[in-house]
Amino acid sequence: MGSPGARRRRSLTGQPSANVSVSETETPRREEVVWGKTPSGTVFRVPTTHDVLTSLFHPWHPKSHLDLVNLALLGSQLVLFALLPNRIAKPFFFFYFVFWRTAYDAGLGWVLTKQSKKKWIVREVQRRAWLDGEKRPKVRAWIRSQLQGKMGKDYSFDELPLEYNTWLLFRQAVDIILLNDFLSYCMFAFACFRVPDGLSTVMHIMRWISGIVLIAFNLWVKTEAHHVVKDYGWYWGDVFFQRGALVFDGVFEMAPHPMYSVGYAGYYGLSLIVGSYPVLFVSLAAHAAQFAFLVFFENPHIERMYGQRKPIAQRTPLFAPQMARSATPPGARPRKPRAVLDMDISTTPTVTEGETSEPETDLETEMDEVYGPSTSVQQRNDSPSRAPPVKRPRAPTLTQHDLMNMYFRKDTLIIRNIDPFRASDVKLVLLLGYALCFSFLQPGFSSTRTHLAYHFVHALAWRFFHSFGLGLLLKAQSESKFLVRHFITHYHYPGKQAGQDAIREAFNNWKSLYNLSLCMTYASFVGLAWQTYSIPAEWTVGDQLLRHTLGAILIGLHMWTAAECYDVLGVFGWFFGDFFIEDYPATLEYTGIYRFLNNPERTMSGAAFFGLALISGSKLVFALAVISQISHWWFLSKVENPHMQRLYGSSLRQEAGLTKVIKKVAMKNALLLESRAGRHVPEIKRVAQEVKGTFDKVYEETAEAMKELLLKPALSEVVQDTRVLLKHSREKFVISRVTSDIAALDRSKYHITIKADPARFHLGEPITVQWRAPATHSKRDWIGIYRKSANKSSMVTKVSSLGMWVPVYDDGWDGDVPLEFEKPDSPMKEVGEVVFKGDKLPWTCGEYEVRYHHDGKYNVISTATLQIYVEKAPDLTFNSVRMTLMRLVVLALDADPSLLPLSSQSSSERIVNDDHDPDDFNFWSEKQAKRLAKAIEQVFDVEYSTEVIVADANLSALANRILVSKEILH
């Protein structure tokens, strides 16, 4: 469900949006030289290419053999459509379209993914020697003739790199798939053409007009997209080589991935024209397949090519108060940095949690003190006089990472992060359970009318509470700090951090209240819709099927919008963090869905409500949907927008991407019309002004009417045993592939040894394995590490390695799939070594067995054993725990200097930075945090979630947390 009040702001470390559309720099009218660059670094001049329609259908343009095949396939479809009877044409073109759509989304998606990751297409062309004049001169000559005949005079087959020629060959195969996919869909749609019964003449006219408009819009989007990305982007050229600069403009500012989203509007236009439900559902399935292509290939490829890797837990200092005041946007309200209210309350200390200069609130665990370097748990329990805690120096400014973890700790989002031991979550589950059970059970009142009235009032009450009740509360918080003032007035907060504690408690209660209200608003609406819904007896009669389909689409659109908003806003924006937390710099970022719309909630936050109204077919549900939309508009106009104006002032963007594109197209067409109208221009302008004035008047009157309307009135042991059983059961989920020629191998020539004496490694240390094999061994051999007792057979491996394996030759594998190779011309090397590190290592202490496997199968040829151990802390003092942690952190972070704390590096490697604590460290992924958590559990016998590890991300803070945990739990 979407958040009707999601903020248009996110923190600076928010995740980058996945909705990125890549386009080329617009080519100016004058001819310019475009340069390309291959992955190997070869720079070349990119020749001119022609679009597929010109090269394929222009009678005077040369045709390659693949072009002729394409034309023959297209022509055969037209002939079959003319000859086949309708009852045969429908299923034939349906399956024919499924074939080409599968070839597009699954086939091209698969090969492009492999090309993006491993340059698989280019490597296959090299392996098969298609462009090698010495090995396969005839194949090379044929490809050369096919490509050279289609290109211009600036193309030279012999001078251009292999990657570019491979791309030209690939795009001809793409043309065959794309054009046959399009034509087979059209043939299927035309074969299903019918005139729907029971519709008036006006409805038929509207159906045709709407269909034609959608098809025209589809053609315009595709044309504009091609104008921006050119052939380079249209045929995924960046998978093969890089070319030019990248910008995001034109039609790509109108909608995310327009070629895959709004660029398929023609599907639904043609469905309207032919009046066929089968065509509509096939269109939906095909469009969904295209989105799958986007999700599983396009987006990951864009992230690999253009995304920037950002570490987790990176501490970015916030702006100092003086900087924040000077950087206040024009027209914005100056903020009172680090102050809570105009009362005699200390300002929030500029320190991080777990490392403050005040010992009273050093940890989230609310312990009173921080352990000093020489303080142990035993000393704290026995010594009558405690040594004063050691104050460690901290940076003078609070970091964004620490501030986020100070105010957000796995907060419940809808029903995600539900904790059965958190009181607010239990209340949420119980209230939702009662509401849904009551809604889905049989009516308990004397009449159905009374029952529906109750559900309507119930849903309306939650909607009013959510929009108006919480809206007024949030408005008061924005204007006078009402909620924070309430907690300061009625509750006692000891110490100098009273103001910060009050803000935190007020915000935590607000988050719980807002999430509860949001869930109940949607649950009560769904309950009302269910009470008015009845399963149709005949789905194909009337508009039942159409209403259900459109309703499901609107619900899906609502869910997608909510997910996209959250991706941009993060948890900070979702819960209106800038109404409470003033430490954040006033910064706006228009990314993701906000790149196209200034406020997506204004237009799409009610889509699910109207979808449920369509599905239920109830006027009562539709009325509540309208009320919900109007209520949310009031919230945006009276609560959110004024706060945004006060906070950001004139830095707010006036026009979103969609608005700019519409204005640009309108201006272009207006200039074209004016140039052709001649002497009639003044009259046309006069009529346009009159029409505009009429629309403005209607808009103002409607807005005034709406304004008047709205202003009125023993369990832990069981869990641990279950974890062990599940972990061991995962090892059984493998199907062992064995080879039949294992008896012909001379096992005595295969041998592996552990490069250590004794074969004993600390947890996280890289493990080097040396191997020896005959010159005829397979390039697909691999080595895995297993628990010593996991495999019962010494000849065949029958359990999964859980990712702890490495290939003997990296180029012999594509991920987890062994590649096919011809017999090598020269003998293979007979000795070598592989290194296990990072995720390839076992992160649990114990005895392990290393196994050498043959030819990508599970036949074992040689084995060796090793031991994984972990060094315990000599005692439970601060220095001892911290030094032990330091070694674990270095190993868990793969000794990456960009992630390690400065205190763990030698003086020559350190980069002096006064803004950061030398004990701070970062992560590239949560996997590294999980490794560290497992290591801490084995060393100190205390268990932490990855969220806790990431929140601290500091040696001293973690050391203090471990000491506190040991004292409390042991």
Short mmCIF file of C-alpha atoms in Angstrom, two decimals, residues 5-281:
data_model
loop_
_atom_site.label_atom_id
_atom_site.label_comp_id
_atom_site.label_asym_id
_atom_site.label_seq_id
_atom_site.Cartn_x
_atom_site.Cartn_y
_atom_site.Cartn_z
CA GLY A 5 1.87 11.38 2.91
CA ALA A 6 5.26 10.33 1.61
CA ARG A 7 7.78 13.17 1.57
CA ARG A 8 9.58 14.45 -1.48
CA ARG A 9 12.91 14.30 0.24
CA ARG A 10 15.48 11.71 1.15
CA SER A 11 18.71 11.63 3.03
CA LEU A 12 21.94 12.20 1.16
CA THR A 13 22.91 8.58 1.52
CA GLY A 14 19.62 7.28 0.17
CA GLN A 15 19.78 4.50 -2.33
CA PRO A 16 19.98 5.56 -5.93
CA SER A 17 16.83 5.00 -7.87
CA ALA A 18 16.60 1.94 -10.10
CA ASN A 19 14.54 3.84 -12.64
CA VAL A 20 17.31 5.30 -14.79
CA SER A 21 16.86 5.86 -18.52
CA VAL A 22 20.06 6.09 -20.52
CA SER A 23 20.27 8.20 -23.63
CA GLU A 24 22.94 9.60 -25.83
CA THR A 25 23.91 13.16 -26.25
CA GLU A 26 21.67 14.66 -28.89
CA THR A 27 23.43 14.74 -32.22
CA PRO A 28 23.62 18.28 -33.54
CA ARG A 29 22.68 19.03 -37.09
CA ARG A 30 26.25 19.47 -38.22
CA GLU A 31 28.13 16.25 -38.79
CA GLU A 32 30.54 15.40 -36.04
CA VAL A 33 32.95 12.61 -35.33
CA VAL A 34 31.77 10.10 -32.72
CA TRP A 35 34.36 7.97 -30.99
CA GLY A 36 33.87 4.59 -29.38
CA LYS A 37 35.94 2.63 -26.89
CA THR A 38 36.09 -1.13 -26.39
CA PRO A 39 36.50 -2.79 -22.96
CA SER A 40 40.16 -3.43 -23.82
CA GLY A 41 40.74 0.31 -24.33
CA THR A 42 40.79 0.44 -28.14
CA VAL A 43 39.47 3.79 -29.40
CA PHE A 44 37.84 3.91 -32.84
CA ARG A 45 35.67 6.17 -34.96
CA VAL A 46 32.02 5.02 -34.92
CA PRO A 47 30.58 4.83 -38.46
CA THR A 48 27.09 6.01 -39.42
CA THR A 49 24.29 3.45 -39.11
CA HIS A 50 20.79 3.37 -40.63
CA ASP A 51 17.54 2.60 -38.85
CA VAL A 52 15.87 -0.75 -39.51
CA LEU A 53 12.91 0.62 -41.47
CA THR A 54 15.16 2.37 -43.96
CA SER A 55 17.63 -0.48 -44.37
CA LEU A 56 14.95 -3.18 -44.62
CA PHE A 57 12.06 -1.64 -46.54
CA HIS A 58 13.72 0.98 -48.75
CA PRO A 59 13.78 -0.59 -52.23
CA TRP A 60 17.13 0.90 -53.21
CA HIS A 61 18.94 0.07 -49.98
CA PRO A 62 21.23 -3.00 -50.18
CA LYS A 63 19.89 -6.11 -48.44
CA SER A 64 21.96 -8.65 -46.58
CA HIS A 65 21.11 -12.35 -46.48
CA LEU A 66 19.70 -11.88 -42.98
CA ASP A 67 17.53 -9.05 -44.29
CA LEU A 68 16.14 -11.37 -46.94
CA VAL A 69 15.40 -13.99 -44.27
CA ASN A 70 13.64 -11.32 -42.23
CA LEU A 71 11.53 -10.18 -45.20
CA ALA A 72 10.64 -13.79 -46.00
CA LEU A 73 9.46 -14.40 -42.43
CA LEU A 74 7.41 -11.21 -42.41
CA GLY A 75 5.89 -11.97 -45.80
CA SER A 76 5.01 -15.52 -44.78
CA GLN A 77 2.98 -14.13 -41.86
CA LEU A 78 0.94 -11.96 -44.20
CA VAL A 79 0.34 -14.86 -46.57
CA LEU A 80 -0.71 -17.19 -43.74
CA PHE A 81 -3.05 -14.56 -42.33
CA ALA A 82 -4.75 -14.27 -45.71
CA LEU A 83 -5.01 -18.03 -46.32
CA LEU A 84 -5.73 -19.55 -42.90
CA PRO A 85 -9.35 -19.71 -41.69
CA ASN A 86 -10.07 -17.65 -38.59
CA ARG A 87 -10.45 -20.64 -36.23
CA ILE A 88 -6.93 -21.79 -37.16
CA ALA A 89 -5.36 -18.35 -37.48
CA LYS A 90 -6.13 -17.42 -33.85
CA PRO A 91 -4.24 -20.26 -32.13
CA PHE A 92 -1.49 -20.25 -34.76
CA PHE A 93 -0.62 -16.58 -34.42
CA PHE A 94 -1.03 -16.77 -30.65
CA PHE A 95 1.68 -19.44 -30.34
CA TYR A 96 3.75 -17.75 -33.05
CA PHE A 97 3.67 -14.51 -31.07
CA VAL A 98 4.54 -16.38 -27.86
CA PHE A 99 7.57 -17.82 -29.66
CA TRP A 100 8.89 -14.44 -30.78
CA ARG A 101 8.06 -12.72 -27.49
CA THR A 102 9.97 -15.46 -25.65
CA ALA A 103 12.87 -15.05 -28.07
CA TYR A 104 12.86 -11.33 -27.26
CA ASP A 105 12.46 -11.20 -23.50
CA ALA A 106 13.98 -14.54 -22.47
CA GLY A 107 16.39 -15.16 -25.34
CA LEU A 108 17.80 -11.68 -25.82
CA GLY A 109 17.67 -11.07 -22.08
CA TRP A 110 19.76 -14.18 -21.46
CA VAL A 111 22.46 -13.51 -24.08
CA LEU A 112 22.65 -9.80 -23.26
CA THR A 113 23.05 -10.55 -19.57
CA LYS A 114 25.91 -12.92 -20.34
CA GLN A 115 27.45 -10.35 -22.67
CA SER A 116 27.11 -7.64 -20.02
CA LYS A 117 28.77 -9.77 -17.35
CA LYS A 118 31.29 -11.88 -19.23
CA LYS A 119 31.36 -10.47 -22.81
CA TRP A 120 29.95 -13.86 -23.79
CA ILE A 121 28.81 -12.98 -27.34
CA VAL A 122 32.20 -11.53 -28.27
CA ARG A 123 33.98 -14.49 -26.67
CA GLU A 124 31.81 -16.94 -28.61
CA VAL A 125 32.61 -15.17 -31.88
CA GLN A 126 36.29 -15.38 -30.97
CA ARG A 127 36.06 -19.03 -29.91
CA ARG A 128 34.28 -20.05 -33.09
CA ALA A 129 36.73 -17.92 -35.12
CA TRP A 130 33.96 -16.39 -37.23
CA LEU A 131 36.02 -13.28 -37.85
CA ASP A 132 39.39 -15.03 -38.06
CA GLY A 133 40.67 -14.92 -41.62
CA GLU A 134 43.17 -17.71 -41.05
CA LYS A 135 40.97 -20.30 -39.33
CA ARG A 136 37.63 -19.66 -41.07
CA PRO A 137 38.22 -17.41 -44.07
CA LYS A 138 34.91 -18.24 -45.80
CA VAL A 139 32.80 -17.37 -42.74
CA ARG A 140 34.72 -14.13 -42.27
CA ALA A 141 34.33 -13.19 -45.92
CA TRP A 142 30.57 -13.85 -45.79
CA ILE A 143 30.10 -11.73 -42.64
CA ARG A 144 32.26 -9.01 -44.15
CA SER A 145 30.11 -8.85 -47.27
CA GLN A 146 26.89 -8.81 -45.25
CA LEU A 147 28.00 -5.94 -43.04
CA GLN A 148 29.84 -3.87 -45.60
CA GLY A 149 26.91 -3.84 -47.99
CA LYS A 150 24.59 -2.29 -45.41
CA MET A 151 26.96 0.35 -44.04
CA GLY A 152 28.08 3.67 -45.53
CA LYS A 153 31.36 4.83 -46.99
CA ASP A 154 32.82 5.60 -43.56
CA TYR A 155 32.69 1.91 -42.58
CA SER A 156 35.77 -0.28 -42.85
CA PHE A 157 35.32 -3.87 -41.71
CA ASP A 158 39.06 -4.57 -41.41
CA GLU A 159 39.91 -1.45 -39.41
CA LEU A 160 37.10 -1.62 -36.83
CA PRO A 161 37.48 -3.72 -33.64
CA LEU A 162 35.91 -7.12 -33.14
CA GLU A 163 33.38 -5.77 -30.60
CA TYR A 164 31.85 -3.31 -33.09
CA ASN A 165 31.54 -5.82 -35.91
CA THR A 166 30.03 -8.33 -33.51
CA TRP A 167 27.46 -5.71 -32.47
CA LEU A 168 26.52 -5.06 -36.11
CA LEU A 169 26.00 -8.80 -36.61
CA PHE A 170 24.01 -9.04 -33.38
CA ARG A 171 21.67 -6.18 -34.32
CA GLN A 172 20.62 -7.97 -37.52
CA ALA A 173 19.49 -10.91 -35.41
CA VAL A 174 17.67 -8.45 -33.14
CA ASP A 175 15.86 -6.96 -36.15
CA ILE A 176 14.50 -10.38 -37.05
CA ILE A 177 13.16 -10.92 -33.53
CA LEU A 178 11.70 -7.45 -33.00
CA LEU A 179 9.89 -7.13 -36.33
CA ASN A 180 8.45 -10.64 -36.26
CA ASP A 181 7.37 -10.10 -32.67
CA PHE A 182 5.51 -6.94 -33.66
CA LEU A 183 3.87 -8.36 -36.78
CA SER A 184 2.80 -11.63 -35.15
CA TYR A 185 1.08 -9.64 -32.40
CA CYS A 186 -0.77 -7.56 -34.98
CA MET A 187 -1.81 -10.69 -36.91
CA PHE A 188 -3.13 -12.28 -33.73
CA ALA A 189 -5.06 -9.12 -32.84
CA PHE A 190 -6.59 -8.84 -36.33
CA ALA A 191 -7.56 -12.52 -36.22
CA CYS A 192 -9.46 -11.84 -32.98
CA PHE A 193 -11.30 -8.79 -34.34
CA ARG A 194 -14.95 -8.55 -33.36
CA VAL A 195 -17.65 -5.94 -32.76
CA PRO A 196 -18.68 -6.05 -29.07
CA ASP A 197 -22.39 -6.50 -28.44
CA GLY A 198 -24.49 -4.21 -26.28
CA LEU A 199 -22.54 -0.99 -26.91
CA SER A 200 -24.01 2.18 -28.32
CA THR A 201 -22.72 3.90 -31.44
CA VAL A 202 -21.12 6.61 -29.29
CA MET A 203 -19.21 3.97 -27.30
CA HIS A 204 -17.96 2.33 -30.49
CA ILE A 205 -16.75 5.71 -31.78
CA MET A 206 -15.03 6.45 -28.46
CA ARG A 207 -13.46 3.00 -28.49
CA TRP A 208 -11.95 3.56 -31.92
CA ILE A 209 -10.82 7.11 -31.18
CA SER A 210 -9.17 6.03 -27.91
CA GLY A 211 -7.45 3.12 -29.63
CA ILE A 212 -6.11 5.28 -32.45
CA VAL A 213 -4.87 7.90 -29.97
CA LEU A 214 -3.04 5.25 -27.93
CA ILE A 215 -1.42 3.77 -31.04
CA ALA A 216 -0.38 7.24 -32.24
CA PHE A 217 1.05 7.99 -28.80
CA ASN A 218 2.93 4.67 -28.89
CA LEU A 219 4.49 5.55 -32.25
CA TRP A 220 5.44 9.03 -31.02
CA VAL A 221 7.13 7.64 -27.89
CA LYS A 222 9.12 5.08 -29.87
CA THR A 223 10.15 7.68 -32.45
CA GLU A 224 11.23 10.21 -29.82
CA ALA A 225 13.07 7.53 -27.85
CA HIS A 226 14.99 6.46 -30.94
CA HIS A 227 15.77 10.10 -31.67
CA VAL A 228 17.40 10.34 -28.24
CA VAL A 229 19.22 7.01 -27.91
CA LYS A 230 19.89 6.37 -31.62
CA ASP A 231 20.84 2.90 -32.82
CA TYR A 232 23.52 2.71 -30.14
CA GLY A 233 20.98 2.62 -27.33
CA TRP A 234 18.21 0.93 -29.32
CA TYR A 235 20.38 -2.16 -29.90
CA TRP A 236 22.12 -2.13 -26.49
CA GLY A 237 25.41 -0.97 -27.92
CA ASP A 238 26.84 -0.19 -24.48
CA VAL A 239 26.90 -3.93 -23.80
CA PHE A 240 29.60 -4.19 -26.48
CA PHE A 241 31.44 -0.84 -26.37
CA GLN A 242 31.18 2.66 -24.93
CA ARG A 243 30.33 5.72 -26.95
CA GLY A 244 29.94 9.42 -26.18
CA ALA A 245 28.47 11.19 -23.19
CA LEU A 246 25.20 10.27 -21.52
CA VAL A 247 22.31 12.60 -20.74
CA PHE A 248 18.73 12.09 -19.60
CA ASP A 249 16.38 14.23 -21.66
CA GLY A 250 13.56 14.25 -24.19
CA VAL A 251 10.92 11.60 -23.79
CA PHE A 252 13.01 9.99 -21.03
CA GLU A 253 11.96 12.86 -18.76
CA MET A 254 8.30 12.00 -19.25
CA ALA A 255 8.18 8.50 -17.78
CA PRO A 256 10.60 5.88 -16.43
CA HIS A 257 11.93 3.70 -19.24
CA PRO A 258 9.42 5.05 -21.79
CA MET A 259 10.23 2.39 -24.39
CA TYR A 260 9.14 -0.32 -21.93
CA SER A 261 6.36 1.51 -20.05
CA VAL A 262 4.27 4.05 -21.98
CA GLY A 263 5.89 2.85 -25.18
CA TYR A 264 3.53 -0.15 -25.10
CA ALA A 265 0.34 1.92 -25.06
CA GLY A 266 -0.33 0.70 -28.61
CA TYR A 267 -1.00 -2.78 -27.26
CA TYR A 268 -4.00 -1.48 -25.36
CA GLY A 269 -5.08 0.77 -28.20
CA LEU A 270 -5.22 -2.17 -30.58
CA SER A 271 -7.05 -4.21 -27.92
CA LEU A 272 -9.73 -1.49 -27.80
CA ILE A 273 -10.08 -1.41 -31.56
CA VAL A 274 -10.41 -5.18 -32.06
CA GLY A 275 -12.70 -5.44 -28.99
CA SER A 276 -11.22 -8.72 -27.80
CA TYR A 277 -10.51 -9.86 -24.26
CA PRO A 278 -7.96 -12.48 -25.41
CA VAL A 279 -5.97 -9.71 -27.12
CA LEU A 280 -6.13 -7.58 -23.97
CA PHE A 281 -4.85 -10.39 -21.75
#
